[in-house]
CSV table of C-alpha atoms in Angstrom, one decimal:
chain,number,residue,atom,x,y,z
A,23,MET,CA,-108.4,15.5,20.5
A,24,LYS,CA,-111.4,13.2,20.5
A,25,MET,CA,-113.6,16.2,20.8
A,26,LEU,CA,-112.4,17.4,17.3
A,27,ARG,CA,-113.4,14.0,15.7
A,28,GLN,CA,-116.9,14.1,14.4
A,29,PRO,CA,-118.9,10.9,13.6
A,30,PRO,CA,-119.8,10.0,10.0
A,31,GLY,CA,-123.0,11.8,8.9
A,32,HIS,CA,-122.2,15.0,10.9
A,33,PRO,CA,-122.5,18.2,8.8
A,34,VAL,CA,-118.9,19.2,9.5
A,35,GLN,CA,-117.8,16.3,7.4
A,36,LEU,CA,-118.9,18.3,4.3
A,37,VAL,CA,-116.2,20.8,4.9
A,38,THR,CA,-113.3,18.8,6.4
A,39,GLY,CA,-112.2,17.0,3.2
A,40,LEU,CA,-111.8,20.1,1.1
A,41,ALA,CA,-110.4,22.2,4.0
A,42,LEU,CA,-107.7,19.5,4.5
A,43,TRP,CA,-107.1,19.5,0.8
A,44,PHE,CA,-106.5,23.3,1.0
A,45,VAL,CA,-104.0,22.7,3.8
A,46,TRP,CA,-102.2,20.1,1.7
A,47,LEU,CA,-102.1,22.5,-1.3
A,48,CYS,CA,-100.6,25.3,0.8
A,49,ALA,CA,-98.1,22.9,2.4
A,50,VAL,CA,-96.9,21.5,-0.9
A,51,TYR,CA,-96.7,24.8,-2.8
A,52,GLY,CA,-95.4,26.7,0.1
A,53,GLY,CA,-92.9,24.0,1.0
A,54,ALA,CA,-91.7,23.9,-2.6
A,55,ALA,CA,-91.4,27.7,-2.8
A,56,VAL,CA,-89.4,27.9,0.5
A,57,ALA,CA,-87.2,24.9,-0.5
A,58,CYS,CA,-86.5,26.4,-3.9
A,59,ALA,CA,-85.5,29.8,-2.3
A,60,VAL,CA,-83.3,28.3,0.4
A,61,ALA,CA,-81.7,25.2,-1.1
A,62,PRO,CA,-82.8,24.4,-4.7
A,63,PRO,CA,-82.0,20.9,-5.9
A,64,PRO,CA,-79.6,20.7,-8.9
A,65,VAL,CA,-81.3,21.2,-12.2
A,66,GLN,CA,-79.5,18.2,-13.7
A,67,ALA,CA,-81.4,15.9,-11.4
A,68,GLY,CA,-84.6,16.7,-13.1
A,69,PRO,CA,-87.8,15.6,-11.3
A,70,TRP,CA,-85.9,12.8,-9.4
A,71,ASN,CA,-84.6,14.7,-6.4
A,72,GLY,CA,-85.2,14.9,-2.7
A,73,LEU,CA,-87.6,17.8,-2.8
A,74,ASN,CA,-90.0,16.1,-5.3
A,75,ALA,CA,-89.7,12.8,-3.3
A,76,GLY,CA,-90.8,14.6,-0.1
A,77,LEU,CA,-93.6,16.4,-1.9
A,78,ILE,CA,-94.8,13.1,-3.5
A,79,ALA,CA,-94.6,11.3,-0.1
A,80,VAL,CA,-96.7,14.1,1.5
A,81,SER,CA,-99.2,13.9,-1.4
A,82,ALA,CA,-99.5,10.1,-1.1
A,83,VAL,CA,-100.2,10.3,2.6
A,84,PHE,CA,-102.9,12.9,2.2
A,85,ALA,CA,-104.4,11.1,-0.8
A,86,ALA,CA,-104.6,7.9,1.3
A,87,GLY,CA,-106.2,9.7,4.1
A,88,PHE,CA,-108.8,11.2,1.8
A,89,VAL,CA,-109.6,7.7,0.4
A,90,TRP,CA,-109.9,6.3,3.9
A,91,ALA,CA,-112.3,9.1,4.9
A,92,ALA,CA,-114.3,8.6,1.7
A,93,LEU,CA,-114.7,4.9,2.3
A,94,ARG,CA,-115.6,5.5,6.0
A,95,GLN,CA,-118.3,8.0,5.0
A,96,ALA,CA,-119.7,5.7,2.3
A,97,LYS,CA,-119.8,2.8,4.7
A,98,ALA,CA,-121.6,4.9,7.2
A,99,ALA,CA,-124.1,6.1,4.6
A,100,LYS,CA,-125.0,2.5,3.8
A,101,GLY,CA,-125.6,1.9,7.5
A,102,PHE,CA,-128.1,4.6,8.0
A,103,GLN,CA,-131.5,2.9,7.7
A,104,GLY,CA,-134.9,4.4,8.2
A,105,THR,CA,-137.2,7.1,6.8
A,106,GLU,CA,-137.1,9.5,9.7
A,107,PRO,CA,-135.9,13.0,8.7
A,108,ALA,CA,-132.9,12.9,11.0
A,109,VAL,CA,-131.7,9.5,9.6
A,110,ARG,CA,-132.2,10.7,6.0
A,111,ARG,CA,-130.3,13.9,6.8
A,112,GLN,CA,-127.4,11.9,8.3
A,113,LYS,CA,-127.4,9.6,5.3
A,114,PHE,CA,-127.3,12.6,2.9
A,115,PHE,CA,-124.4,14.2,4.9
A,116,ALA,CA,-122.4,11.0,4.9
A,117,SER,CA,-123.0,10.4,1.2
A,118,ALA,CA,-122.1,13.9,0.2
A,119,ALA,CA,-119.0,13.8,2.4
A,120,ALA,CA,-117.9,10.6,0.8
A,121,VAL,CA,-118.1,12.2,-2.6
A,122,LEU,CA,-116.3,15.4,-1.4
A,123,HIS,CA,-113.5,13.3,0.3
A,124,GLY,CA,-113.2,11.3,-3.0
A,125,VAL,CA,-112.9,14.6,-5.0
A,126,ALA,CA,-110.2,15.7,-2.6
A,127,ALA,CA,-108.3,12.4,-3.1
A,128,VAL,CA,-108.5,12.6,-6.9
A,129,SER,CA,-107.6,16.3,-6.9
A,130,THR,CA,-104.5,15.5,-4.7
A,131,LEU,CA,-103.3,12.9,-7.2
A,132,VAL,CA,-104.0,15.0,-10.3
A,133,VAL,CA,-102.2,18.0,-8.8
A,134,ALA,CA,-99.3,15.8,-7.7
A,135,LEU,CA,-98.8,14.2,-11.2
A,136,PRO,CA,-96.5,16.9,-12.5
A,137,MET,CA,-94.0,16.2,-9.7
A,138,PHE,CA,-93.1,13.0,-11.5
A,139,VAL,CA,-92.1,14.7,-14.7
A,140,LEU,CA,-91.1,18.3,-13.9
A,141,ALA,CA,-88.2,19.7,-11.9
A,142,PRO,CA,-89.5,21.7,-8.9
A,143,CYS,CA,-87.4,24.9,-9.2
A,144,VAL,CA,-87.2,25.6,-12.8
């Protein structure tokens, strides 16, 4: 498993944040669709039901992971010192990855907001 974990400043970090955001999006929308087809929560419960609670919990875990990754990349970007092309490239990759992980965190929270006010299966 350690083989899959790349250090900050590695180019693959530019893709992982948004790729994991896509996994979250598919899991949340796919999970809601399956749950609504198999065992929909009562309409009278409104947004406060077990399905929305589970979706909000998954969203919170993913958002926290994205924030952690963004902070890790930002810290690494500050640590890269020097004017050599390789160091400047690593600093750029870490900075760009920090922004992309931050975008994934904000996107997760924005997309999850309707779960607090809308019933999932209506």
